[in-house]
Short mmCIF file of C-alpha atoms in Angstrom, two decimals:
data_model
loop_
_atom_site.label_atom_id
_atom_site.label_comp_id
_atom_site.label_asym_id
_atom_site.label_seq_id
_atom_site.Cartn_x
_atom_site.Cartn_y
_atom_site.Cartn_z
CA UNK A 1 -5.15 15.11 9.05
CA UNK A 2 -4.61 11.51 8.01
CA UNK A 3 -6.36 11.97 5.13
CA UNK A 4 -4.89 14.90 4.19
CA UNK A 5 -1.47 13.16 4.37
CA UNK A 6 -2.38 9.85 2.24
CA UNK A 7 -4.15 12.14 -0.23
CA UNK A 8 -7.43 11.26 -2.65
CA UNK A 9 -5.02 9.11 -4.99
CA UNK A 10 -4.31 7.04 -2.07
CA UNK A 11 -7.74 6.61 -0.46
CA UNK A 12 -8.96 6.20 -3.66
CA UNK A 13 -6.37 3.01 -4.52
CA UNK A 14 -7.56 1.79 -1.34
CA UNK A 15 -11.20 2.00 -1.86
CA UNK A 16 -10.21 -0.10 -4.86
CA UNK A 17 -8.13 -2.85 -3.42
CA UNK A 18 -11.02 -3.17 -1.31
CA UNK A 19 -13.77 -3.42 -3.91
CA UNK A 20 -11.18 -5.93 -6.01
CA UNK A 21 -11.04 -7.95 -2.76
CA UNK A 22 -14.34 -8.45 -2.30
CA UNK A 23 -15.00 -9.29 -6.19
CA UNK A 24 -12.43 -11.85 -5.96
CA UNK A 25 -13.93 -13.14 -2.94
CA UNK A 26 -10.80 -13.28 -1.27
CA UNK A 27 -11.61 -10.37 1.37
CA UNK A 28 -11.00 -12.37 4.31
CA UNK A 29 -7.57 -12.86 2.97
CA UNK A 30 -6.86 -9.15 1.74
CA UNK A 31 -8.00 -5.50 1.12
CA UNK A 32 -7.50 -4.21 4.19
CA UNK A 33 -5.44 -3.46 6.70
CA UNK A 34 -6.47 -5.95 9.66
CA UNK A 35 -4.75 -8.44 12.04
CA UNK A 36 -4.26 -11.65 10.19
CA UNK A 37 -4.71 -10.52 6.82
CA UNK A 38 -1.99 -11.05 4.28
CA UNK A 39 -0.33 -7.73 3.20
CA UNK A 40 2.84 -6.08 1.04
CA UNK A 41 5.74 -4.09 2.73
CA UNK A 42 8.32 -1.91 1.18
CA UNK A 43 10.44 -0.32 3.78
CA UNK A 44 12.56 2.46 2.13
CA UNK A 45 15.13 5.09 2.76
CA UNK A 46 13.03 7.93 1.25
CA UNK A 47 9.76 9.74 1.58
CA UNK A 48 7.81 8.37 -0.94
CA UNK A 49 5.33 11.33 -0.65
CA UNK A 50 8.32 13.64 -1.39
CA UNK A 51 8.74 12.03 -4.93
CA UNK A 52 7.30 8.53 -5.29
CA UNK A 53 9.46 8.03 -8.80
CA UNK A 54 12.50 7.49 -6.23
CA UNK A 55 11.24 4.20 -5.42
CA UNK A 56 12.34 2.91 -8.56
CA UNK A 57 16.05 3.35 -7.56
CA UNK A 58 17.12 0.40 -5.99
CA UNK A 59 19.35 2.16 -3.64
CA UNK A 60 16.81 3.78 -1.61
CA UNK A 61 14.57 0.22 -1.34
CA UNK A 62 15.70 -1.56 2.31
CA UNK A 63 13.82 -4.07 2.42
CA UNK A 64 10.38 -5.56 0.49
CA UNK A 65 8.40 -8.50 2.27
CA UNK A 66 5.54 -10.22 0.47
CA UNK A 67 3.22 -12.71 2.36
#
């Protein structure tokens, strides 16, 4: 089901944050989505899956964190 719901573009862009990651050699920094591991946050007002062009109106963008 989880799958399903992030669909192949999205477990593809994943495989390849990964693979960058460990290019880079900074995987013990980032890639993945672990416990101590700096990461990107966009909290937003809409469903992104719904229509991801939406997240380029300002409006429905709460809040964006970068570590």
């Amino acid at each position: 089901m989880a799958v399903h719901a992030i669909g192949e573009p999205g477990i593809a862009g994943a495989a390849h944050a990964g693979a960058h990651s460990i290019l880079c050699g900074i995987d013990t920094l980032t890639g993945t989505l672990t416990a101590g591991k700096a990461a990107d946050l966009v909290i937003c007002g809409i469903d992104p899956l719904a229509g991801i062009d939406a997240l380029g109106e300002p409006a429905n963008i709460h809040t964006a964190v970068k570590d």
